[in-house]
Amino acid sequence: MKRYENKNVVITGAAQGIGQATAKRIAEEGGSVALIDIKGLEKTQKMVEDLGGKAFSFECDVTDGVKVKETVDAAAEALGGFDTLFHIAGILRTYHTHEMTFEQYHSIMNINMHGTFYVNQAALPHLLKNKYSSITNMASTAAIGSHPWMSAYAASKGAVVSFTRALYIEYVKQGLRANSVVGGGIATSLHSDFKAPPGGDLKLLAGAMPFVGFAKPEKIASVFAFLGSDDARFINGTEIRADGGALS
């Protein structure tokens, strides 16, 4: 498939995991990409270029709203405009809620919730220049399921789901589609960082584990590639759950 020929895509969290796999998938389908992450984009850029794709790399902390706007504007200039945003950057941390510090809570919220707002807001003026455009944000099964030790993470990803639905209805008449991917059970560094806090009973996680095993990032990249493409033109303002059936 070459669904992204003559299309320009901005991808956050592109240094590894789902973001990196998505950049590779878009390059395979003929698209040009602007890669955004806090550091470590060299490998992803080389992967894209080895596939014959065009890539531009930008280091940015998504919790810095001013820097985010400067970076997204620079990405738009480098690409000559863009019509698709995949916002994948995020963080997962687990704590007993009664022991979580304010700093730990705000760190999760700043990256997952505020970062989503900053990136999406900065991208909107560029996206709305197109007749049709698309945003796909990375959410989590924690937003709609019951996961222990993840109260802040669940709240932040629940905010992503609600925020994305609000974008859809606000801008649908201007040709924008906005959806989120509710992912779970994905073998990435974000999930490998997971560990139960001291005294946590791992049996409480049984309902969040896919029976079919953990998915590689490429499986979720295919969902992003679909949602950003014209194949998904009639999908808007919703969440696509990609969790191997864990919440079924």
Short mmCIF file of C-alpha atoms in Angstrom, two decimals:
data_model
loop_
_atom_site.label_atom_id
_atom_site.label_comp_id
_atom_site.label_asym_id
_atom_site.label_seq_id
_atom_site.Cartn_x
_atom_site.Cartn_y
_atom_site.Cartn_z
CA MET A 1 0.00 0.00 0.00
CA LYS A 2 1.10 3.56 -0.69
CA ARG A 3 -1.56 5.47 1.21
CA TYR A 4 0.83 8.25 2.24
CA GLU A 5 2.30 9.31 -1.09
CA ASN A 6 2.41 13.12 -1.22
CA LYS A 7 1.42 13.26 2.45
CA ASN A 8 3.38 14.82 5.30
CA VAL A 9 3.09 13.47 8.83
CA VAL A 10 4.26 14.78 12.22
CA ILE A 11 4.99 12.06 14.80
CA THR A 12 5.81 12.64 18.47
CA GLY A 13 7.47 10.00 20.63
CA ALA A 14 9.29 8.96 17.48
CA ALA A 15 12.61 7.88 19.01
CA GLN A 16 11.42 4.39 19.95
CA GLY A 17 8.51 2.04 20.39
CA ILE A 18 5.21 2.79 18.69
CA GLY A 19 6.38 6.18 17.43
CA GLN A 20 9.41 4.70 15.74
CA ALA A 21 7.41 1.83 14.25
CA THR A 22 4.81 4.29 12.97
CA ALA A 23 7.46 6.45 11.30
CA LYS A 24 8.80 3.37 9.56
CA ARG A 25 5.31 2.34 8.43
CA ILE A 26 4.55 5.79 7.02
CA ALA A 27 7.86 5.78 5.11
CA GLU A 28 7.04 2.35 3.70
CA GLU A 29 3.76 3.79 2.46
CA GLY A 30 5.44 6.71 0.72
CA GLY A 31 5.03 9.52 3.27
CA SER A 32 7.42 12.17 4.57
CA VAL A 33 7.77 12.57 8.33
CA ALA A 34 8.79 15.09 10.96
CA LEU A 35 10.07 13.20 14.00
CA ILE A 36 9.72 14.74 17.47
CA ASP A 37 11.08 13.42 20.75
CA ILE A 38 13.09 14.61 23.70
CA LYS A 39 16.24 12.92 22.30
CA GLY A 40 17.55 9.91 20.39
CA LEU A 41 15.97 10.37 16.96
CA GLU A 42 19.01 9.36 14.91
CA LYS A 43 18.01 5.70 14.59
CA THR A 44 14.46 6.48 13.48
CA GLN A 45 15.61 9.02 10.93
CA LYS A 46 18.07 6.51 9.46
CA MET A 47 15.36 3.85 9.28
CA VAL A 48 13.12 6.22 7.32
CA GLU A 49 15.89 7.34 5.00
CA ASP A 50 17.01 3.76 4.37
CA LEU A 51 13.48 3.14 3.09
CA GLY A 52 13.84 6.04 0.69
CA GLY A 53 11.68 8.35 2.79
CA LYS A 54 12.22 11.94 3.80
CA ALA A 55 12.61 12.70 7.51
CA PHE A 56 13.31 15.74 9.65
CA SER A 57 14.19 15.42 13.34
CA PHE A 58 13.35 17.85 16.14
CA GLU A 59 14.24 17.51 19.82
CA CYS A 60 11.48 18.82 22.06
CA ASP A 61 10.07 18.32 25.56
CA VAL A 62 6.30 18.17 25.10
CA THR A 63 5.71 19.69 28.55
CA ASP A 64 7.11 23.02 27.31
CA GLY A 65 4.24 24.65 25.45
CA VAL A 66 6.33 27.45 23.97
CA LYS A 67 8.96 25.03 22.70
CA VAL A 68 6.27 22.74 21.32
CA LYS A 69 4.79 25.53 19.20
CA GLU A 70 8.24 26.52 17.90
CA THR A 71 9.00 22.88 17.07
CA VAL A 72 5.71 22.14 15.32
CA ASP A 73 6.03 25.35 13.32
CA ALA A 74 9.57 24.35 12.31
CA ALA A 75 8.35 20.87 11.36
CA ALA A 76 5.64 22.39 9.17
CA GLU A 77 8.18 24.61 7.45
CA ALA A 78 10.58 21.72 6.83
CA LEU A 79 7.85 19.51 5.40
CA GLY A 80 6.15 22.26 3.43
CA GLY A 81 3.04 21.81 5.54
CA PHE A 82 1.45 18.66 6.95
CA ASP A 83 -1.98 17.05 7.03
CA THR A 84 -1.56 14.31 9.64
CA LEU A 85 -0.52 14.30 13.31
CA PHE A 86 0.27 11.20 15.32
CA HIS A 87 0.80 12.22 18.94
CA ILE A 88 2.34 9.22 20.68
CA ALA A 89 4.70 10.69 23.28
CA GLY A 90 3.81 9.63 26.83
CA ILE A 91 4.95 8.21 30.15
CA LEU A 92 3.79 5.36 32.40
CA ARG A 93 4.52 5.30 36.13
CA THR A 94 2.86 3.30 38.91
CA TYR A 95 2.35 4.28 42.54
CA HIS A 96 0.11 3.50 45.46
CA THR A 97 -2.17 6.51 45.17
CA HIS A 98 -1.98 7.40 48.86
CA GLU A 99 1.83 7.44 48.64
CA MET A 100 2.16 9.39 45.37
CA THR A 101 3.86 12.75 45.74
CA PHE A 102 2.52 15.89 44.12
CA GLU A 103 5.64 15.96 41.96
CA GLN A 104 5.06 12.40 40.69
CA TYR A 105 1.41 13.19 39.93
CA HIS A 106 2.23 16.38 38.07
CA SER A 107 5.00 14.68 36.06
CA ILE A 108 2.52 12.18 34.64
CA MET A 109 -0.13 14.83 33.97
CA ASN A 110 2.32 17.26 32.41
CA ILE A 111 3.58 14.75 29.85
CA ASN A 112 0.41 12.83 29.03
CA MET A 113 -2.33 15.43 29.40
CA HIS A 114 -0.70 18.85 29.02
CA GLY A 115 1.69 17.54 26.37
CA THR A 116 -1.26 16.30 24.31
CA PHE A 117 -2.90 19.72 24.53
CA TYR A 118 0.27 21.60 23.59
CA VAL A 119 1.08 19.40 20.59
CA ASN A 120 -2.48 19.29 19.26
CA GLN A 121 -3.02 23.01 19.71
CA ALA A 122 0.24 23.84 17.93
CA ALA A 123 -0.64 21.49 15.06
CA LEU A 124 -4.20 22.70 14.48
CA PRO A 125 -3.41 25.92 12.54
CA HIS A 126 -1.31 23.88 10.10
CA LEU A 127 -3.77 21.01 9.80
CA LEU A 128 -6.72 23.30 9.14
CA LYS A 129 -5.00 24.74 6.07
CA ASN A 130 -5.87 21.45 4.32
CA LYS A 131 -9.24 20.42 2.95
CA TYR A 132 -8.91 17.22 4.98
CA SER A 133 -6.62 16.50 7.92
CA SER A 134 -6.29 14.04 10.75
CA ILE A 135 -5.13 13.78 14.37
CA THR A 136 -4.61 10.47 16.13
CA ASN A 137 -3.65 10.61 19.81
CA MET A 138 -2.25 7.77 21.90
CA ALA A 139 -4.50 6.79 24.81
CA SER A 140 -4.53 3.59 26.88
CA THR A 141 -6.82 0.87 28.16
CA ALA A 142 -6.19 2.44 31.58
CA ALA A 143 -8.54 5.23 30.42
CA ILE A 144 -11.53 2.89 30.20
CA GLY A 145 -10.53 -0.19 32.23
CA SER A 146 -9.62 -0.78 35.88
CA HIS A 147 -5.86 -0.88 36.35
CA PRO A 148 -4.25 -0.80 39.79
CA TRP A 149 -1.59 1.76 40.83
CA MET A 150 -2.32 3.88 37.76
CA SER A 151 -4.78 6.47 39.05
CA ALA A 152 -2.77 9.41 37.68
CA TYR A 153 -1.88 7.60 34.46
CA ALA A 154 -5.51 6.53 33.95
CA ALA A 155 -6.73 10.07 34.58
CA SER A 156 -4.22 11.51 32.13
CA LYS A 157 -5.18 9.05 29.39
CA GLY A 158 -8.87 9.50 30.11
CA ALA A 159 -8.25 13.19 29.50
CA VAL A 160 -6.68 12.33 26.14
CA VAL A 161 -9.81 10.42 25.11
CA SER A 162 -12.16 13.24 26.17
CA PHE A 163 -9.97 15.94 24.65
CA THR A 164 -9.80 14.12 21.32
CA ARG A 165 -13.58 13.69 21.17
CA ALA A 166 -13.99 17.42 21.82
CA LEU A 167 -11.59 18.25 18.97
CA TYR A 168 -13.63 16.15 16.58
CA ILE A 169 -16.87 18.00 17.11
CA GLU A 170 -15.21 21.42 17.22
CA TYR A 171 -13.42 21.04 13.88
CA VAL A 172 -15.34 18.40 11.91
CA LYS A 173 -16.88 21.05 9.63
CA GLN A 174 -13.33 22.18 8.78
CA GLY A 175 -12.33 18.75 7.50
CA LEU A 176 -10.50 17.50 10.60
CA ARG A 177 -10.80 13.96 11.89
CA ALA A 178 -9.68 13.32 15.48
CA ASN A 179 -9.44 9.84 17.00
CA SER A 180 -7.44 8.08 19.68
CA VAL A 181 -5.86 4.65 19.97
CA VAL A 182 -6.66 2.89 23.23
CA GLY A 183 -3.65 0.61 23.44
CA GLY A 184 -2.81 -2.13 25.90
CA GLY A 185 -0.47 -5.08 26.14
CA ILE A 186 2.20 -3.62 23.86
CA ALA A 187 5.85 -4.66 24.11
CA THR A 188 7.53 -1.25 24.28
CA SER A 189 10.06 0.35 26.61
CA LEU A 190 7.19 2.28 28.20
CA HIS A 191 5.50 -0.94 29.25
CA SER A 192 8.75 -2.70 30.11
CA ASP A 193 9.33 0.08 32.63
CA PHE A 194 6.18 -1.06 34.43
CA LYS A 195 6.58 -2.58 37.84
CA ALA A 196 4.19 -3.03 40.71
CA PRO A 197 4.86 -0.72 43.65
CA PRO A 198 6.06 -2.39 46.86
CA GLY A 199 3.37 -4.70 48.18
CA GLY A 200 1.33 -4.60 44.99
CA ASP A 201 -0.62 -7.78 44.20
CA LEU A 202 0.06 -8.69 40.56
CA LYS A 203 -3.15 -10.72 40.44
CA LEU A 204 -5.00 -7.40 40.27
CA LEU A 205 -3.60 -6.95 36.76
CA ALA A 206 -5.19 -10.11 35.37
CA GLY A 207 -8.00 -8.22 33.63
CA ALA A 208 -5.56 -5.97 31.81
CA MET A 209 -3.46 -8.74 30.25
CA PRO A 210 -4.22 -9.91 26.69
CA PHE A 211 -4.70 -13.68 26.37
CA VAL A 212 -2.91 -13.62 23.02
CA GLY A 213 0.33 -12.19 24.39
CA PHE A 214 1.86 -8.76 24.06
CA ALA A 215 1.88 -7.05 20.67
CA LYS A 216 4.96 -5.66 19.00
CA PRO A 217 4.93 -1.91 18.28
CA GLU A 218 4.43 -2.62 14.57
CA LYS A 219 0.92 -3.94 15.28
CA ILE A 220 -0.11 -0.62 16.82
CA ALA A 221 1.70 1.33 14.10
CA SER A 222 -0.65 -0.30 11.61
CA VAL A 223 -3.62 1.10 13.55
CA PHE A 224 -2.15 4.61 13.42
CA ALA A 225 -1.42 4.23 9.71
CA PHE A 226 -5.00 3.17 9.08
CA LEU A 227 -6.59 5.95 11.14
CA GLY A 228 -4.50 8.64 9.47
CA SER A 229 -5.26 7.40 5.97
CA ASP A 230 -8.20 7.98 3.65
CA ASP A 231 -9.28 4.41 4.39
CA ALA A 232 -10.54 5.75 7.73
CA ARG A 233 -12.33 8.78 6.27
CA PHE A 234 -15.60 7.74 7.95
CA ILE A 235 -14.04 7.18 11.40
CA ASN A 236 -14.16 10.26 13.58
CA GLY A 237 -14.43 11.28 17.22
CA THR A 238 -13.89 7.83 18.64
CA GLU A 239 -11.39 5.43 20.16
CA ILE A 240 -9.99 2.32 18.52
CA ARG A 241 -9.18 -0.26 21.17
CA ALA A 242 -6.04 -2.25 20.31
CA ASP A 243 -5.39 -4.44 23.31
CA GLY A 244 -5.54 -8.03 22.09
CA GLY A 245 -9.00 -8.36 23.59
CA ALA A 246 -7.86 -7.72 27.16
CA LEU A 247 -10.92 -5.64 28.02
CA SER A 248 -13.38 -7.80 26.12
#
